[in-house]
XYZ file of N, CA and C in Angstrom:
657
model
N 21.663 -4.186 -24.072
C 21.509 -3.175 -23.061
C 22.597 -3.364 -21.955
N 23.264 -2.284 -21.619
C 24.330 -2.358 -20.616
C 23.863 -3.023 -19.337
N 22.662 -2.622 -18.879
C 22.152 -3.145 -17.610
C 21.955 -4.647 -17.663
N 21.390 -5.115 -18.757
C 21.132 -6.581 -18.909
C 22.434 -7.309 -18.959
N 23.436 -6.746 -19.647
C 24.736 -7.376 -19.746
C 25.385 -7.452 -18.346
N 25.295 -6.402 -17.598
C 25.871 -6.362 -16.223
C 25.214 -7.431 -15.381
N 23.914 -7.605 -15.517
C 23.194 -8.583 -14.705
C 23.640 -10.016 -15.094
N 23.858 -10.223 -16.357
C 24.330 -11.523 -16.845
C 25.735 -11.803 -16.295
N 26.583 -10.793 -16.337
C 27.967 -11.000 -15.847
C 27.982 -11.295 -14.358
N 27.148 -10.585 -13.639
C 27.117 -10.796 -12.199
C 26.547 -12.207 -11.855
N 25.474 -12.609 -12.576
C 24.910 -13.937 -12.366
C 25.880 -15.031 -12.711
N 26.679 -14.868 -13.760
C 27.605 -15.883 -14.171
C 28.811 -15.933 -13.214
N 29.255 -14.802 -12.721
C 30.335 -14.822 -11.706
C 29.912 -15.556 -10.437
N 28.675 -15.308 -10.035
C 28.156 -16.026 -8.831
C 28.073 -17.530 -9.075
N 27.681 -17.885 -10.265
C 27.535 -19.316 -10.609
C 28.913 -19.962 -10.651
N 29.898 -19.329 -11.256
C 31.271 -19.858 -11.360
C 31.841 -20.078 -9.938
N 31.570 -19.101 -9.049
C 32.061 -19.238 -7.650
C 31.378 -20.460 -6.984
N 30.125 -20.699 -7.229
C 29.457 -21.870 -6.659
C 30.044 -23.156 -7.194
N 30.333 -23.206 -8.484
C 30.918 -24.394 -9.064
C 32.303 -24.640 -8.436
N 33.080 -23.571 -8.248
C 34.435 -23.713 -7.694
C 34.397 -24.341 -6.291
N 33.333 -24.102 -5.534
C 33.265 -24.586 -4.164
C 32.299 -25.771 -4.013
N 31.872 -26.323 -5.133
C 30.848 -27.387 -5.116
C 31.390 -28.669 -4.540
N 30.575 -29.335 -3.709
C 30.910 -30.679 -3.193
C 29.715 -31.588 -3.328
N 28.871 -31.351 -4.348
C 27.637 -32.116 -4.457
C 27.857 -33.598 -4.834
N 28.975 -33.897 -5.477
C 29.281 -35.268 -5.802
C 30.778 -35.536 -5.549
N 31.194 -36.819 -5.542
C 32.583 -37.131 -5.217
C 33.643 -36.598 -6.224
N 33.182 -36.157 -7.362
C 34.157 -35.707 -8.345
C 35.014 -34.511 -7.910
N 34.487 -33.746 -6.986
C 35.231 -32.531 -6.557
C 36.569 -32.962 -5.869
N 36.587 -34.158 -5.323
C 37.752 -34.597 -4.521
C 38.921 -35.009 -5.443
N 38.634 -35.340 -6.692
C 39.687 -35.783 -7.589
C 40.034 -34.817 -8.675
N 39.300 -33.759 -8.805
C 39.587 -32.759 -9.816
C 40.791 -31.916 -9.484
N 41.475 -31.370 -10.511
C 42.477 -30.346 -10.317
C 41.829 -28.943 -10.372
N 40.955 -28.784 -11.406
C 40.243 -27.559 -11.529
C 38.817 -27.804 -11.970
N 37.851 -27.060 -11.473
C 36.520 -27.162 -12.076
C 36.563 -26.490 -13.433
N 35.619 -26.881 -14.304
C 35.573 -26.346 -15.634
C 34.150 -25.841 -15.850
N 33.884 -24.628 -15.454
C 32.538 -24.070 -15.484
C 32.020 -23.830 -16.943
N 32.901 -23.309 -17.808
C 32.485 -22.933 -19.124
C 32.987 -21.561 -19.447
N 32.812 -21.131 -20.732
C 33.354 -19.798 -21.128
C 32.725 -19.388 -22.414
N 32.767 -18.063 -22.679
C 32.309 -17.562 -23.958
C 31.522 -16.330 -23.811
N 30.831 -15.981 -24.893
C 29.992 -14.766 -25.001
C 28.657 -14.983 -24.290
N 28.406 -14.169 -23.279
C 27.174 -14.332 -22.533
C 25.911 -13.962 -23.302
N 26.095 -13.275 -24.478
C 25.013 -12.966 -25.341
C 24.987 -13.826 -26.606
N 25.698 -14.934 -26.547
C 25.848 -15.773 -27.766
C 24.465 -16.354 -28.219
N 24.261 -16.391 -29.511
C 23.104 -17.036 -30.048
C 23.258 -18.550 -30.089
N 24.552 -19.010 -30.138
C 24.883 -20.420 -30.205
C 25.616 -20.843 -28.940
N 25.061 -21.883 -28.282
C 25.667 -22.490 -27.136
C 26.003 -23.934 -27.477
N 27.189 -24.340 -27.077
C 27.615 -25.748 -27.294
C 27.728 -26.411 -25.912
N 27.111 -27.567 -25.849
C 27.129 -28.298 -24.563
C 27.767 -29.667 -24.752
N 28.944 -29.875 -24.174
C 29.609 -31.132 -24.226
C 29.246 -32.041 -23.089
N 30.114 -33.039 -22.799
C 29.769 -33.995 -21.809
C 30.447 -33.771 -20.466
N 31.812 -33.775 -20.510
C 32.569 -33.596 -19.220
C 33.995 -33.187 -19.591
N 34.709 -32.558 -18.649
C 36.083 -32.200 -18.918
C 36.970 -33.446 -19.085
N 37.992 -33.292 -19.890
C 39.036 -34.353 -20.042
C 40.285 -33.924 -19.255
N 41.382 -34.567 -19.586
C 42.614 -34.347 -18.875
C 43.078 -32.881 -18.984
N 43.136 -32.371 -20.208
C 43.686 -31.021 -20.374
C 42.706 -29.970 -19.880
N 41.426 -30.242 -19.990
C 40.454 -29.316 -19.459
C 40.587 -29.226 -17.912
N 40.823 -30.374 -17.282
C 41.004 -30.417 -15.826
C 42.291 -29.667 -15.429
N 43.323 -29.767 -16.299
C 44.567 -29.018 -16.045
C 44.392 -27.539 -16.115
N 43.634 -27.056 -17.131
C 43.531 -25.629 -17.452
C 42.278 -24.965 -16.830
N 41.304 -25.775 -16.462
C 40.064 -25.166 -15.989
C 39.221 -24.549 -17.076
N 39.438 -24.951 -18.295
C 38.695 -24.415 -19.473
C 38.145 -25.552 -20.310
N 37.002 -25.366 -20.960
C 36.434 -26.437 -21.751
C 37.062 -26.533 -23.113
N 37.237 -27.750 -23.625
C 37.725 -27.998 -24.978
C 39.050 -27.313 -25.268
N 40.079 -27.691 -24.554
C 41.443 -27.172 -24.812
C 42.403 -28.209 -25.279
N 41.986 -29.505 -25.278
C 42.871 -30.505 -25.779
C 42.707 -30.750 -27.273
N 42.985 -31.985 -27.697
C 42.885 -32.298 -29.102
C 41.443 -32.137 -29.620
N 40.481 -32.526 -28.787
C 39.066 -32.334 -29.198
C 38.720 -30.852 -29.323
N 39.401 -30.027 -28.469
C 39.160 -28.594 -28.551
C 39.694 -27.988 -29.834
N 40.823 -28.503 -30.249
C 41.426 -28.036 -31.545
C 40.475 -28.339 -32.700
N 39.942 -29.551 -32.694
C 39.010 -29.905 -33.718
C 37.701 -29.064 -33.631
N 37.257 -28.818 -32.396
C 36.042 -27.999 -32.230
C 36.261 -26.605 -32.815
N 37.440 -26.029 -32.607
C 37.720 -24.735 -33.165
C 37.649 -24.724 -34.681
N 38.162 -25.841 -35.287
C 38.090 -25.931 -36.757
C 36.658 -26.097 -37.218
N 35.848 -26.828 -36.460
C 34.432 -26.993 -36.807
C 33.664 -25.679 -36.678
N 33.975 -24.930 -35.636
C 33.356 -23.644 -35.483
C 33.699 -22.677 -36.625
N 34.966 -22.735 -37.053
C 35.389 -21.900 -38.181
C 34.605 -22.283 -39.448
N 34.398 -23.602 -39.603
C 33.648 -24.088 -40.754
C 32.188 -23.574 -40.730
N 31.655 -23.410 -39.522
C 30.319 -22.896 -39.357
C 30.257 -21.382 -39.423
N 31.442 -20.714 -39.487
C 31.478 -19.266 -39.604
C 31.618 -18.542 -38.310
N 32.127 -19.202 -37.241
C 32.204 -18.595 -35.912
C 33.675 -18.660 -35.371
N 33.985 -17.662 -34.591
C 35.162 -17.697 -33.769
C 34.746 -18.266 -32.409
N 35.683 -18.874 -31.728
C 35.370 -19.456 -30.437
C 34.782 -18.469 -29.467
N 35.269 -17.233 -29.474
C 34.818 -16.198 -28.548
C 33.396 -15.694 -28.818
N 32.842 -16.134 -29.967
C 31.492 -15.656 -30.354
C 30.402 -16.622 -29.852
N 30.809 -17.764 -29.287
C 29.799 -18.730 -28.789
C 30.054 -18.960 -27.292
N 29.115 -19.672 -26.663
C 29.327 -20.042 -25.292
C 29.464 -21.575 -25.200
N 30.479 -22.042 -24.454
C 30.791 -23.446 -24.401
C 30.679 -23.928 -22.971
N 29.927 -25.014 -22.723
C 29.756 -25.602 -21.387
C 29.763 -27.099 -21.510
N 29.701 -27.760 -20.350
C 29.570 -29.197 -20.291
C 28.484 -29.620 -19.336
N 28.021 -30.841 -19.485
C 27.035 -31.397 -18.549
C 27.662 -31.491 -17.165
N 28.863 -32.039 -17.091
C 29.630 -32.109 -15.821
C 30.688 -31.037 -15.769
N 30.937 -30.474 -14.616
C 31.919 -29.431 -14.467
C 33.283 -29.941 -13.922
N 33.313 -31.190 -13.561
C 34.536 -31.840 -13.073
C 34.860 -33.076 -13.881
N 36.158 -33.403 -14.014
C 36.526 -34.531 -14.806
C 36.286 -35.876 -14.106
N 35.555 -36.765 -14.747
C 35.397 -38.111 -14.215
C 36.761 -38.865 -14.286
N 37.167 -39.612 -13.307
C 38.442 -40.319 -13.368
C 38.573 -41.158 -14.613
N 39.731 -41.105 -15.282
C 39.945 -41.875 -16.492
C 39.090 -41.529 -17.643
N 38.433 -40.370 -17.573
C 37.534 -39.934 -18.657
C 36.367 -40.886 -18.866
N 35.934 -41.606 -17.829
C 34.807 -42.489 -17.946
C 33.556 -41.714 -18.168
N 32.488 -42.412 -18.538
C 31.184 -41.776 -18.765
C 30.656 -41.185 -17.454
N 29.917 -40.090 -17.545
C 29.251 -39.548 -16.346
C 28.277 -40.551 -15.785
N 28.201 -40.641 -14.455
C 27.222 -41.452 -13.739
C 25.918 -40.659 -13.624
N 24.780 -41.366 -13.622
C 23.475 -40.663 -13.481
C 23.438 -39.729 -12.241
N 23.987 -40.171 -11.127
C 23.934 -39.316 -9.983
C 24.819 -38.054 -10.083
N 25.866 -38.159 -10.860
C 26.703 -37.027 -11.113
C 26.004 -36.028 -12.058
N 25.327 -36.551 -13.062
C 24.544 -35.698 -13.957
C 23.439 -34.950 -13.134
N 22.784 -35.681 -12.297
C 21.713 -35.092 -11.463
C 22.257 -33.968 -10.554
N 23.444 -34.210 -9.999
C 24.017 -33.235 -9.088
C 24.504 -32.003 -9.810
N 25.018 -32.185 -11.048
C 25.707 -31.058 -11.699
C 24.859 -30.269 -12.660
N 23.833 -30.855 -13.222
C 23.079 -30.182 -14.258
C 22.287 -28.978 -13.847
N 21.967 -28.742 -12.520
C 21.377 -27.461 -12.172
C 22.301 -26.288 -12.538
N 23.622 -26.510 -12.531
C 24.521 -25.429 -12.954
C 24.351 -25.154 -14.451
N 24.287 -26.239 -15.239
C 24.064 -26.052 -16.689
C 22.734 -25.337 -17.003
N 21.696 -25.761 -16.259
C 20.385 -25.088 -16.430
C 20.516 -23.585 -16.235
N 21.232 -23.230 -15.201
C 21.350 -21.780 -14.895
C 22.208 -21.066 -15.990
N 23.216 -21.775 -16.501
C 23.984 -21.181 -17.585
C 23.140 -20.905 -18.806
N 22.240 -21.862 -19.130
C 21.387 -21.702 -20.284
C 20.444 -20.531 -20.097
N 19.920 -20.388 -18.855
C 19.043 -19.292 -18.608
C 19.760 -17.928 -18.651
N 20.995 -17.897 -18.254
C 21.782 -16.685 -18.277
C 22.081 -16.276 -19.721
N 22.584 -17.221 -20.519
C 23.022 -16.882 -21.884
C 21.797 -16.688 -22.818
N 20.760 -17.469 -22.604
C 19.524 -17.452 -23.457
C 19.912 -17.623 -24.907
N 20.520 -18.712 -25.257
C 20.901 -18.961 -26.654
C 19.672 -19.267 -27.531
N 19.795 -18.990 -28.809
C 18.721 -19.337 -29.750
C 18.878 -20.773 -30.247
N 20.178 -21.204 -30.318
C 20.479 -22.549 -30.816
C 21.399 -23.220 -29.835
N 21.163 -24.476 -29.504
C 22.078 -25.254 -28.643
C 22.538 -26.477 -29.439
N 23.859 -26.597 -29.606
C 24.473 -27.770 -30.221
C 24.755 -28.776 -29.129
N 24.190 -29.945 -29.198
C 24.389 -30.989 -28.172
C 25.507 -31.871 -28.676
N 26.652 -31.836 -27.970
C 27.838 -32.559 -28.430
C 27.966 -33.877 -27.720
N 27.509 -34.953 -28.332
C 27.565 -36.243 -27.754
C 26.298 -36.706 -27.079
N 26.275 -38.041 -26.772
C 25.030 -38.609 -26.321
C 24.614 -38.211 -24.937
N 25.546 -37.938 -24.007
C 25.166 -37.535 -22.665
C 24.553 -36.145 -22.692
N 25.097 -35.247 -23.456
C 24.533 -33.924 -23.592
C 23.156 -34.010 -24.286
N 23.052 -34.791 -25.337
C 21.794 -34.903 -26.071
C 20.733 -35.515 -25.197
N 21.086 -36.583 -24.491
C 20.117 -37.256 -23.625
C 19.548 -36.313 -22.566
N 20.455 -35.588 -21.923
C 19.985 -34.667 -20.881
C 19.101 -33.540 -21.464
N 19.540 -32.886 -22.486
C 18.779 -31.744 -22.980
C 17.481 -32.185 -23.629
N 17.453 -33.354 -24.256
C 16.221 -33.927 -24.779
C 15.222 -34.179 -23.618
N 15.739 -34.741 -22.535
C 14.861 -35.066 -21.410
C 14.239 -33.805 -20.787
N 15.060 -32.716 -20.743
C 14.525 -31.446 -20.247
C 13.489 -30.807 -21.167
N 13.584 -31.141 -22.471
C 12.662 -30.581 -23.437
C 11.488 -31.529 -23.746
N 11.453 -32.700 -23.056
C 10.395 -33.620 -23.333
C 10.499 -34.364 -24.631
N 11.704 -34.513 -25.179
C 11.942 -35.245 -26.421
C 12.491 -36.615 -26.086
N 12.295 -37.554 -26.992
C 12.782 -38.887 -26.848
C 14.148 -39.069 -27.525
N 15.147 -39.555 -26.797
C 16.451 -39.821 -27.350
C 16.674 -41.323 -27.368
N 17.055 -41.862 -28.505
C 17.355 -43.280 -28.654
C 18.862 -43.490 -28.885
N 19.380 -42.951 -29.948
C 20.814 -43.096 -30.226
C 21.271 -41.938 -31.068
N 22.578 -41.635 -31.032
C 23.132 -40.462 -31.739
C 22.982 -40.611 -33.220
N 23.146 -41.777 -33.791
C 23.042 -41.937 -35.212
C 21.680 -41.564 -35.769
N 20.713 -41.708 -34.900
C 19.326 -41.353 -35.334
C 19.054 -39.878 -35.099
N 19.623 -39.291 -33.999
C 19.271 -37.939 -33.629
C 20.118 -36.872 -34.326
N 21.362 -37.202 -34.659
C 22.310 -36.211 -35.131
C 21.877 -35.593 -36.470
N 22.382 -34.335 -36.643
C 22.172 -33.695 -37.920
C 20.776 -33.247 -38.217
N 19.946 -33.108 -37.191
C 18.544 -32.711 -37.343
C 18.265 -31.535 -36.434
N 17.268 -30.741 -36.744
C 16.917 -29.599 -35.976
C 15.669 -29.870 -35.208
N 15.708 -29.688 -33.873
C 14.556 -29.949 -33.017
C 14.066 -28.660 -32.385
N 12.883 -28.262 -32.750
C 12.229 -27.120 -32.064
C 11.828 -27.583 -30.673
N 12.195 -26.848 -29.646
C 11.923 -27.287 -28.283
C 11.652 -26.169 -27.333
N 10.933 -26.470 -26.289
C 10.769 -25.508 -25.203
C 11.590 -26.034 -24.061
N 12.635 -25.253 -23.720
C 13.603 -25.708 -22.755
C 13.750 -24.616 -21.678
N 13.483 -24.995 -20.408
C 13.638 -24.076 -19.295
C 12.877 -22.787 -19.529
N 11.713 -22.950 -20.124
C 10.831 -21.765 -20.374
C 11.204 -20.953 -21.600
N 12.157 -21.456 -22.401
C 12.609 -20.731 -23.596
C 12.386 -21.534 -24.872
N 12.113 -20.856 -25.918
C 11.999 -21.549 -27.249
C 13.416 -21.630 -27.830
N 13.898 -22.830 -28.106
C 15.260 -23.027 -28.632
C 15.220 -24.045 -29.741
N 16.310 -24.074 -30.508
C 16.533 -25.108 -31.509
C 17.713 -25.962 -30.996
N 17.450 -27.267 -30.894
C 18.504 -28.209 -30.446
C 19.002 -28.927 -31.700
N 20.310 -28.972 -31.811
C 20.949 -29.709 -32.952
C 21.972 -30.666 -32.411
N 21.630 -31.932 -32.304
C 22.622 -32.938 -31.792
C 23.661 -33.282 -32.827
N 24.865 -33.538 -32.346
C 25.926 -34.099 -33.230
C 26.875 -34.891 -32.350
N 27.811 -35.568 -32.970
C 28.769 -36.389 -32.222
C 29.724 -35.442 -31.431
N 30.247 -35.956 -30.342
C 31.262 -35.215 -29.607
C 32.498 -35.138 -30.448
N 33.186 -34.028 -30.582
C 34.405 -33.911 -31.375
C 35.459 -35.003 -31.083
N 35.512 -35.401 -29.775
C 36.501 -36.436 -29.436
C 36.248 -37.724 -30.159
N 35.028 -38.001 -30.538
C 34.702 -39.255 -31.232
C 35.437 -39.378 -32.552
N 35.639 -38.222 -33.225
C 36.319 -38.217 -34.498
C 37.833 -38.495 -34.353
N 38.353 -38.305 -33.132
C 39.770 -38.610 -32.906
C 39.998 -40.103 -32.900
N 38.963 -40.863 -32.524
C 39.071 -42.355 -32.444
C 38.452 -42.977 -33.665
N 37.531 -42.307 -34.298
C 36.825 -42.845 -35.467
C 36.836 -41.765 -36.537
N 37.828 -41.678 -37.399
C 37.944 -40.608 -38.372
C 36.764 -40.465 -39.310
N 35.975 -41.519 -39.456
C 34.795 -41.452 -40.342
C 33.756 -40.453 -39.823
N 33.797 -40.158 -38.491
C 32.856 -39.224 -37.906
C 33.166 -37.783 -38.308
N 34.358 -37.520 -38.794
C 34.778 -36.156 -39.068
C 33.872 -35.558 -40.122
N 33.585 -36.266 -41.185
C 32.758 -35.730 -42.257
C 31.322 -35.457 -41.763
N 30.837 -36.327 -40.884
C 29.532 -36.063 -40.294
C 29.471 -34.872 -39.402
N 30.525 -34.703 -38.608
C 30.648 -33.512 -37.745
C 30.692 -32.222 -38.613
N 31.479 -32.270 -39.690
C 31.567 -31.111 -40.569
C 30.237 -30.767 -41.164
N 29.491 -31.786 -41.612
C 28.185 -31.539 -42.173
C 27.233 -30.946 -41.154
N 27.303 -31.478 -39.922
C 26.428 -30.946 -38.852
C 26.771 -29.510 -38.482
N 28.078 -29.207 -38.464
C 28.414 -27.804 -38.137
C 28.091 -26.834 -39.202
N 28.146 -27.307 -40.462
C 27.700 -26.418 -41.530
C 26.222 -26.147 -41.394
N 25.442 -27.146 -41.006
C 24.016 -26.966 -40.748
C 23.821 -25.993 -39.584
N 24.588 -26.163 -38.486
C 24.470 -25.295 -37.334
C 24.748 -23.822 -37.735
N 25.768 -23.641 -38.586
C 26.103 -22.294 -39.026
C 24.926 -21.669 -39.802
N 24.312 -22.464 -40.684
C 23.210 -21.959 -41.470
C 22.011 -21.594 -40.611
N 21.734 -22.421 -39.604
C 20.617 -22.173 -38.694
C 20.802 -20.921 -37.889
N 21.985 -20.777 -37.303
C 22.236 -19.587 -36.405
C 22.242 -18.342 -37.262
N 22.667 -18.424 -38.495
C 22.729 -17.189 -39.336
C 21.365 -16.897 -39.910
N 20.329 -17.689 -39.575
C 18.963 -17.325 -39.932
C 18.440 -17.832 -41.236
N 19.093 -18.856 -41.779
C 18.530 -19.420 -43.029
C 17.161 -20.020 -42.737
N 16.233 -19.800 -43.699
C 14.849 -20.143 -43.481
C 14.414 -21.436 -44.156
N 15.169 -21.832 -45.144
C 14.781 -23.028 -45.905
C 13.528 -22.805 -46.748
N 13.267 -21.583 -47.163
C 12.056 -21.291 -47.923
C 12.240 -21.272 -49.420
N 13.389 -21.648 -49.920
C 13.645 -21.615 -51.300
C 12.817 -22.646 -52.075
N 12.484 -22.384 -53.297
C 11.640 -23.237 -54.094
C 12.537 -24.119 -55.041
N 12.030 -25.302 -55.420
C 12.815 -26.177 -56.294
C 11.814 -27.047 -57.048
N 12.210 -27.563 -58.164
C 11.354 -28.515 -58.906
C 10.971 -29.703 -58.064
N 9.764 -30.177 -58.133
C 9.315 -31.246 -57.234
C 10.064 -32.565 -57.383
N 10.522 -32.887 -58.617
C 11.116 -34.194 -58.803
C 12.572 -34.232 -58.377
N 13.252 -33.112 -58.403
C 14.631 -33.013 -58.008
C 14.831 -31.870 -57.065
N 14.056 -31.923 -55.988
C 14.046 -30.752 -55.053
C 15.317 -30.630 -54.279
N 15.809 -29.417 -54.179
C 16.965 -29.100 -53.409
C 16.642 -29.211 -51.890
N 17.453 -29.856 -51.121
C 17.193 -30.009 -49.700
C 17.437 -28.641 -49.009
N 16.531 -28.311 -48.114
C 16.636 -27.045 -47.388
C 16.564 -27.405 -45.854
N 16.666 -26.338 -45.021
C 16.642 -26.558 -43.605
C 15.426 -27.266 -43.116
N 14.273 -27.055 -43.828
C 13.055 -27.692 -43.403
C 13.138 -29.241 -43.430
N 14.031 -29.771 -44.305
C 14.171 -31.258 -44.340
C 14.815 -31.779 -43.097
N 15.481 -30.925 -42.320
C 16.150 -31.357 -41.088
C 15.338 -31.093 -39.877
N 14.204 -30.443 -40.014
C 13.426 -30.037 -38.857
C 12.623 -31.225 -38.326
N 12.484 -31.288 -37.003
C 11.682 -32.318 -36.363
C 10.602 -31.620 -35.518
């Protein structure tokens, strides 16, 4: 609906302006540019990373460095163009030296992420990395222990008053340092693609050599 789309655009413009002038934590003093997020406001798939890196801080856009190039390849594997999804981060400003987000920074910045999720209203959220997964699981009342245990599974959740599917996976940057993660990321993004495109996992198979379906990944 044109009216609903206009309301979304207006709400996101207001949110981006707030992020640009935010001083809620010390990160605003060292950033070059805030990185609010970008993409289709009607996207069924939203990707939530952890924090901007060097190139994101330079450009003011999420995932534009080497990890962004890999993310684009993973999205293509899932059957999506970058402009068909919405991409955001837990933090909107780069932590110095790309260190991990501090709890107080996450607390200060995540109200912006919550509002983005409410504006976009995605059906599926891919949690990229442990900080993203930990935060979104906590909002949904789910227990997060470690990425190796959580990744590659589908979690039905009620998040911010909405029914969503959460699919955790490693942050694309992790595969740049540990190439063995690439195959796991590719498998997870293939799963994400099937879920967003509405696969039901209802196919039948012989009981002794049953073909795995989406239901095997559900939690």
